[in-house]
Structures are given as structure tokens and as C-alpha cells.
Short mmCIF file of C-alpha atoms and ligand atoms in Angstrom, two decimals:
data_model
loop_
_atom_site.label_atom_id
_atom_site.label_comp_id
_atom_site.label_asym_id
_atom_site.label_seq_id
_atom_site.Cartn_x
_atom_site.Cartn_y
_atom_site.Cartn_z
CA MET M 1 119.75 113.62 79.75
CA ASN M 2 116.64 112.22 80.81
CA LYS M 3 115.89 109.19 78.93
CA PHE M 4 116.42 106.62 81.67
CA HIS M 5 114.09 107.82 84.41
CA THR M 6 111.10 108.28 82.11
CA ASP M 7 108.66 106.21 79.91
CA PRO M 8 108.48 103.35 78.86
CA LEU M 9 111.04 102.34 81.48
CA ILE M 10 110.58 100.92 85.10
CA TYR M 11 112.57 103.17 87.33
CA PRO M 12 113.05 104.10 90.77
CA LEU M 13 111.02 107.45 91.62
CA ASN M 14 110.97 107.83 95.46
CA LEU M 15 111.68 106.18 98.73
CA SER M 16 110.53 106.38 102.44
CA LEU M 17 112.41 106.20 105.85
CA ASN M 18 111.11 105.53 109.23
CA VAL M 19 113.35 108.34 111.50
CA MET M 20 113.48 108.34 114.93
CA ASP M 21 114.10 112.43 115.38
CA MET M 22 111.80 113.78 112.93
CA GLU M 23 113.56 117.43 113.54
CA LYS M 24 116.88 116.49 113.15
CA MET M 25 116.10 114.70 109.87
CA THR M 26 113.85 117.29 108.14
CA ARG M 27 116.62 119.95 108.92
CA PHE M 28 119.51 117.45 107.77
CA TYR M 29 117.51 117.23 104.46
CA ARG M 30 116.57 120.82 104.06
CA ASP M 31 119.64 122.51 104.95
CA SER M 32 122.05 120.04 104.40
CA MET M 33 121.18 118.01 101.38
CA GLY M 34 118.89 121.13 99.89
CA PHE M 35 115.59 119.40 99.56
CA GLU M 36 112.27 121.52 99.52
CA ILE M 37 109.50 120.54 102.21
CA LEU M 38 106.69 119.73 99.91
CA GLU M 39 104.34 118.66 102.82
CA LYS M 40 104.62 118.27 106.53
CA LYS M 41 101.78 117.01 108.72
CA ASP M 42 101.99 115.22 112.13
CA ASP M 43 104.81 112.51 112.04
CA VAL M 44 104.98 112.68 107.90
CA VAL M 45 107.37 115.12 106.13
CA HIS M 46 107.64 114.81 102.25
CA LEU M 47 110.65 116.56 100.50
CA GLY M 48 111.68 116.69 96.86
CA THR M 49 112.38 119.45 94.55
CA SER M 50 110.31 121.73 92.11
CA GLY M 51 107.43 120.00 93.57
CA ARG M 52 108.53 116.54 93.01
CA ARG M 53 108.33 114.16 95.88
CA ILE M 54 111.69 112.13 96.14
CA LEU M 55 111.83 111.63 100.10
CA THR M 56 109.32 111.12 102.87
CA LEU M 57 110.26 110.54 106.42
CA GLU M 58 107.78 109.04 108.56
CA ARG M 59 107.99 108.39 112.34
CA PRO M 60 106.24 104.96 113.11
CA GLU M 61 104.79 104.56 116.45
CA ASN M 62 107.17 102.70 118.94
CA VAL M 63 110.58 103.48 116.45
CA ILE M 64 113.37 101.57 117.49
CA GLN M 65 117.01 101.92 115.96
CA LYS M 66 117.61 99.44 112.97
CA PRO M 67 119.55 96.20 114.29
CA PRO M 68 122.84 95.73 112.59
CA ARG M 69 123.51 93.11 109.76
CA ARG M 70 119.98 93.32 108.16
CA SER M 71 118.67 93.47 104.61
CA GLY M 72 117.48 97.26 103.73
CA LEU M 73 118.91 100.01 102.50
CA TYR M 74 122.75 100.47 101.61
CA HIS M 75 122.03 103.89 100.05
CA PHE M 76 119.81 106.06 98.10
CA ALA M 77 121.13 107.60 95.22
CA ILE M 78 120.07 111.32 93.95
CA LEU M 79 121.04 112.14 90.54
CA LEU M 80 121.95 115.36 89.82
CA PRO M 81 121.51 117.26 86.22
CA ASP M 82 125.32 117.66 85.46
CA ARG M 83 128.73 117.72 87.11
CA LYS M 84 128.73 121.58 87.48
CA HIS M 85 125.79 120.87 89.97
CA LEU M 86 127.99 118.45 91.75
CA GLY M 87 130.71 120.75 91.91
CA SER M 88 128.45 122.95 93.35
CA PHE M 89 126.88 121.08 95.98
CA ILE M 90 130.47 119.97 96.96
CA ASN M 91 131.27 123.43 97.58
CA HIS M 92 128.03 123.81 99.61
CA LEU M 93 128.88 120.52 102.10
CA ARG M 94 132.28 122.28 102.39
CA ASP M 95 131.00 125.55 103.14
CA ASN M 96 128.89 123.95 105.86
CA ASN M 97 130.93 121.64 107.17
CA VAL M 98 128.79 118.25 106.12
CA PRO M 99 131.08 115.53 106.09
CA LEU M 100 131.41 113.16 103.16
CA THR M 101 132.17 109.61 103.97
CA GLY M 102 134.08 109.11 99.91
CA GLY M 103 133.60 109.91 96.46
CA ALA M 104 134.49 107.99 93.49
CA ASP M 105 134.68 108.32 89.38
CA HIS M 106 133.14 104.90 88.25
CA GLU M 107 133.27 106.02 85.02
CA VAL M 108 129.70 105.88 84.08
CA SER M 109 129.19 108.29 86.59
CA GLU M 110 131.17 110.84 89.60
CA ALA M 111 129.60 109.95 92.50
CA LEU M 112 129.62 111.51 96.57
CA TYR M 113 128.82 109.31 99.86
CA LEU M 114 127.49 110.72 102.78
CA GLN M 115 125.35 109.37 105.94
CA ASP M 116 122.52 111.04 107.45
CA PRO M 117 121.99 111.42 111.06
CA GLU M 118 120.47 108.24 111.44
CA ASP M 119 123.03 106.21 109.32
CA ASN M 120 121.05 105.76 106.13
CA GLY M 121 123.65 105.76 103.26
CA ILE M 122 123.36 108.71 100.81
CA GLU M 123 124.98 108.90 97.09
CA VAL M 124 124.45 112.31 95.40
CA TYR M 125 126.06 111.80 91.64
CA ALA M 126 126.10 112.86 88.30
CA ASP M 127 126.23 110.80 85.13
CA VAL M 128 128.72 110.83 82.39
CA PRO M 129 127.22 110.78 79.11
CA ASP M 130 125.94 107.72 78.16
CA SER M 131 127.60 107.45 74.32
CA GLN M 132 130.75 107.36 76.73
CA TRP M 133 129.69 103.97 78.60
CA GLU M 134 131.92 100.96 77.83
CA TRP M 135 129.69 97.88 77.25
CA ASP M 136 131.21 94.26 77.16
CA GLY M 137 128.16 92.79 75.30
CA ASP M 138 125.64 93.12 77.65
CA GLN M 139 127.38 94.06 80.48
CA VAL M 140 128.81 97.96 81.51
CA LEU M 141 131.87 98.60 82.74
CA MET M 142 132.22 100.60 85.78
CA GLY M 143 135.34 101.28 87.87
CA THR M 144 136.15 102.94 91.23
CA ASP M 145 138.78 105.20 90.77
CA PRO M 146 139.64 108.91 92.70
CA LEU M 147 137.00 111.46 92.17
CA ASP M 148 138.34 114.80 90.81
CA PHE M 149 137.06 116.91 93.62
CA ARG M 150 139.28 119.94 92.72
CA GLY M 151 137.86 119.80 89.19
CA LEU M 152 134.74 119.79 90.18
CA MET M 153 134.74 122.42 93.01
CA GLU M 154 136.44 124.52 90.41
CA LEU M 155 133.43 123.87 87.76
CA GLY M 156 130.93 124.39 90.87
CA ARG M 157 132.16 127.73 91.78
CA ASP M 158 130.20 129.32 88.78
CA LEU M 159 127.02 128.16 90.54
CA ASP M 160 125.58 129.26 93.43
CA TRP M 161 123.83 126.70 95.64
CA THR M 162 120.18 127.37 96.22
CA GLY M 163 119.38 123.67 97.05
CA MET M 164 118.73 120.48 94.75
CA PRO M 165 117.96 121.99 91.16
CA GLU M 166 115.24 121.36 89.13
CA GLY M 167 115.56 117.68 87.28
CA THR M 168 117.22 116.16 90.33
CA LYS M 169 116.01 112.61 90.50
CA LEU M 170 116.18 109.81 92.60
CA GLY M 171 118.73 107.87 90.33
CA HIS M 172 119.24 104.46 91.67
CA MET M 173 118.39 102.40 95.10
CA HIS M 174 121.35 100.33 96.38
CA LEU M 175 120.05 97.50 98.73
CA HIS M 176 121.27 94.74 101.08
CA VAL M 177 119.50 91.15 100.31
CA GLY M 178 120.24 88.05 101.73
CA ASP M 179 121.01 86.22 98.41
CA LEU M 180 121.75 87.46 95.29
CA GLU M 181 120.34 85.08 92.95
CA GLU M 182 116.95 84.76 94.68
CA ALA M 183 117.12 88.53 94.20
CA PHE M 184 117.79 88.69 90.76
CA SER M 185 114.89 85.79 90.28
CA TYR M 186 112.57 88.28 91.80
CA TYR M 187 113.56 91.69 89.83
CA ARG M 188 113.91 89.78 86.62
CA ARG M 189 109.98 89.36 86.53
CA ILE M 190 109.81 93.33 87.10
CA GLY M 191 111.56 93.51 83.93
CA PHE M 192 115.40 94.54 85.36
CA LYS M 193 118.28 92.82 83.55
CA ARG M 194 121.62 92.47 85.05
CA VAL M 195 123.98 94.87 83.53
CA ALA M 196 127.19 94.25 85.84
CA GLN M 197 128.32 91.97 88.81
CA MET M 198 130.91 92.08 91.44
CA ALA M 199 131.76 88.68 92.20
CA GLY M 200 129.41 86.99 94.26
CA SER M 201 129.03 90.36 96.14
CA ALA M 202 127.12 92.66 93.86
CA ASN M 203 125.03 92.87 91.12
CA PHE M 204 123.56 95.75 89.30
CA ILE M 205 120.28 95.86 87.40
CA SER M 206 118.44 97.94 85.04
CA THR M 207 116.02 99.04 82.20
CA GLY M 208 116.37 100.63 78.91
CA GLY M 209 120.20 100.09 78.99
CA TYR M 210 120.84 102.31 82.33
CA HIS M 211 124.17 101.60 84.32
CA HIS M 212 121.71 100.84 87.13
CA HIS M 213 118.59 101.62 88.66
CA ILE M 214 119.25 99.02 91.69
CA GLY M 215 122.29 97.62 93.15
CA LEU M 216 122.04 94.48 95.25
CA ASN M 217 124.98 93.31 97.51
CA VAL M 218 125.08 90.47 100.28
CA TRP M 219 127.71 92.96 102.20
CA ASN M 220 125.57 92.30 105.32
CA GLY M 221 125.96 88.82 105.33
CA LYS M 222 124.31 85.94 103.24
CA GLY M 223 120.70 85.18 104.64
CA ALA M 224 120.45 88.67 105.93
CA LYS M 225 116.83 89.11 107.13
CA ALA M 226 114.77 92.32 107.04
CA ALA M 227 114.65 94.48 110.04
CA PRO M 228 111.28 95.13 112.22
CA GLU M 229 108.69 97.33 110.26
CA ASN M 230 108.92 100.19 113.09
CA ALA M 231 112.89 100.21 112.89
CA THR M 232 114.60 102.75 111.46
CA GLY M 233 116.00 102.96 107.85
CA LEU M 234 114.09 102.10 104.58
CA ARG M 235 110.19 101.90 104.71
CA TYR M 236 109.67 101.20 101.11
CA TYR M 237 110.51 102.53 97.82
CA THR M 238 108.43 103.17 94.63
CA LEU M 239 108.92 101.93 91.18
CA ALA M 240 107.66 103.93 88.32
CA ALA M 241 105.58 101.90 85.87
CA PRO M 242 104.31 103.50 82.50
CA ASP M 243 100.69 102.57 82.21
CA GLY M 244 98.32 100.05 83.92
CA GLU M 245 98.98 97.57 81.52
CA ALA M 246 102.48 97.37 82.42
CA GLN M 247 101.57 97.23 86.09
CA LYS M 248 99.40 94.41 85.67
CA LYS M 249 102.05 92.31 84.12
CA ILE M 250 104.38 92.91 86.44
CA PHE M 251 101.58 91.99 89.26
CA GLU M 252 101.19 88.64 86.94
CA GLU M 253 104.69 88.03 86.75
CA LEU M 254 105.21 88.06 90.67
CA LYS M 255 102.34 86.21 91.44
CA GLN M 256 102.90 83.35 88.98
CA GLY M 257 106.63 83.36 90.95
CA ASN M 258 105.00 83.21 94.32
CA TYR M 259 105.78 86.39 95.68
CA LYS M 260 104.12 88.60 97.37
CA ALA M 261 102.01 91.11 95.37
CA GLU M 262 98.55 93.37 95.87
CA ILE M 263 97.09 96.02 93.94
CA GLU M 264 95.08 98.30 95.87
CA ASP M 265 93.86 101.56 94.73
CA GLY M 266 96.22 101.53 91.76
CA VAL M 267 99.08 100.84 93.64
CA LEU M 268 100.99 97.36 93.45
CA PHE M 269 102.39 96.32 97.09
CA THR M 270 105.49 93.89 96.81
CA GLU M 271 108.28 93.02 98.52
CA ASP M 272 112.03 91.23 97.34
CA PRO M 273 112.82 88.03 98.96
CA SER M 274 115.02 89.81 101.83
CA GLY M 275 111.93 91.88 102.53
CA ASN M 276 112.34 95.09 100.69
CA ARG M 277 108.93 96.56 100.55
CA ILE M 278 108.35 98.36 97.28
CA ARG M 279 105.48 100.25 95.72
CA ILE M 280 104.78 99.82 92.06
CA ILE M 281 102.96 102.87 90.60
CA ILE M 282 101.77 104.25 87.22
CA ALA M 283 104.11 107.47 86.73
FE1 FE2 G 301 125.23 103.81 94.43
#
């Protein structure tokens, strides 16, 4: 099922984290998470699967620990091709004593949650086929039910975990913002629609009828501000636009709304009103 992370939609493609301990973080993402190192130079490491970059680790000069209660990353979510791979991943984590922080059946997806060594949130999930998602008008129904760990682990037993499989993607981003309405006014200009909400505390937005490409919440406090640029945590994330025309249209929309936006060497650099930095590239 690839229709929600492909042309002509706008969708998350990859992200970059500022890190403090490059060696420890690289080891975690390679050995525990199963990403392949695609490129490594100086203080930058690109990781992904099947040659496709999903995550970049960068060590800024004078890096500092991210301060609490800021905007930024709540979690990034890795989408596996199916639930069999999710089961195999659970077995791999258990065999290697990698702790989970939780798991949930969201009805549209089945998800696991963990934290990396520098306290960035990670979700690893598999989608339920979209034909089974329930919609109430333009709002998709998502719940938080217990995850069928036993069933998934059983299913995953047929599959040896040899790392993140081909077809693994950055499925969605979930961000802390300072204000939901302010954030949505911005993301609407990029083309996102609101498809679910948790009263006054979170919004879920997408293009093309996905259950969400981006989650936005105010769980770090209303008015939460961005961390300093040299702090650990989210450095930026990338959205894919189908072509130059779509990218230019987004640029004009953002300019019209008086948001930061600049196109340089084919990349649209912008940031949401809470200071989450975004690059919009042509996929
Ligand atoms: Fe999520």
C-alpha cells in the first residue's frame, strides 16, 4: 500500500536530528532500529533502507541538551510494509533487550513506541488496509486500544529480522507546537487537511485521505517555543512535493500568509509558527 506516500501528494520524506553522542546514536539506529548507514562523514550520518534516506544525524558545534517543554519532536513514525514485519521487529527488540515505552492499536494502524538514547520519541507502525478505516464525514476514527502483542509476535516468527525492510518509510511526524489553530493555519497553506482532533490538545492532518501525515499537539504547553538551534532533537524534516509547480504554489501561499519561506537551489526552506523547520523538496 503505497498510495499515501507518493505523487501527487505532499508527504513526509525524511528528518534530521541534532545529536550529542554520534557514536551511541549511530549504533542505536543501526543495531537496535535496523537502519542501514548510507553515508558517513565527519559529523553527519545518513541512515535509511534500500538506498532511501529516512534519517540524518548531525552533530552541531557547541551542541546542548534540549531544554524541556519546547516545541519540536514528539515522535517520528516509521511505517513498515505490513504487520508481519511489525511482529518481526517486536521479536528483534525483545531478543536484543531494547525497551519499548508502549504499544497501541489505533484502528487505522498498529503502533509501537520507544525512545532513542537522547530521548527522541520513535513510533514504528504498520497500517491497517485503508479499506477498513472508518470515516465520519471527513474525519477518520482513530482509537487507542491495547496492541495484540502476542498475535504480532506469533506472526513475525516466520520472518528473520535482517533490518528495516524494503519499502520502509517515514510514515508521519508528530510535533509539539505552541498553538493548534495557529499551526493549522500554516499547514493548511501547504495543502494539509484536518482529518482528526483530540479536543483542544491535538490535531491530525494529511493529504489525499491518509489517517495523518502530521500530528500536532500542545502537550508541552500552550505557547511552547522552539529550542535553540544547537539543541539536541529535531533539526528539520523534509516534505515531498510532486513537482516544481506545486512547490512554487506552496511558496506563494506561505508568502501570502507572511510565513518564512525561501527557495534556494530547488529546496523550499520554511518553518511552522512554533519554529519547527521544514524543507520542501521535489520528490
Ligand atoms: Fe504517531
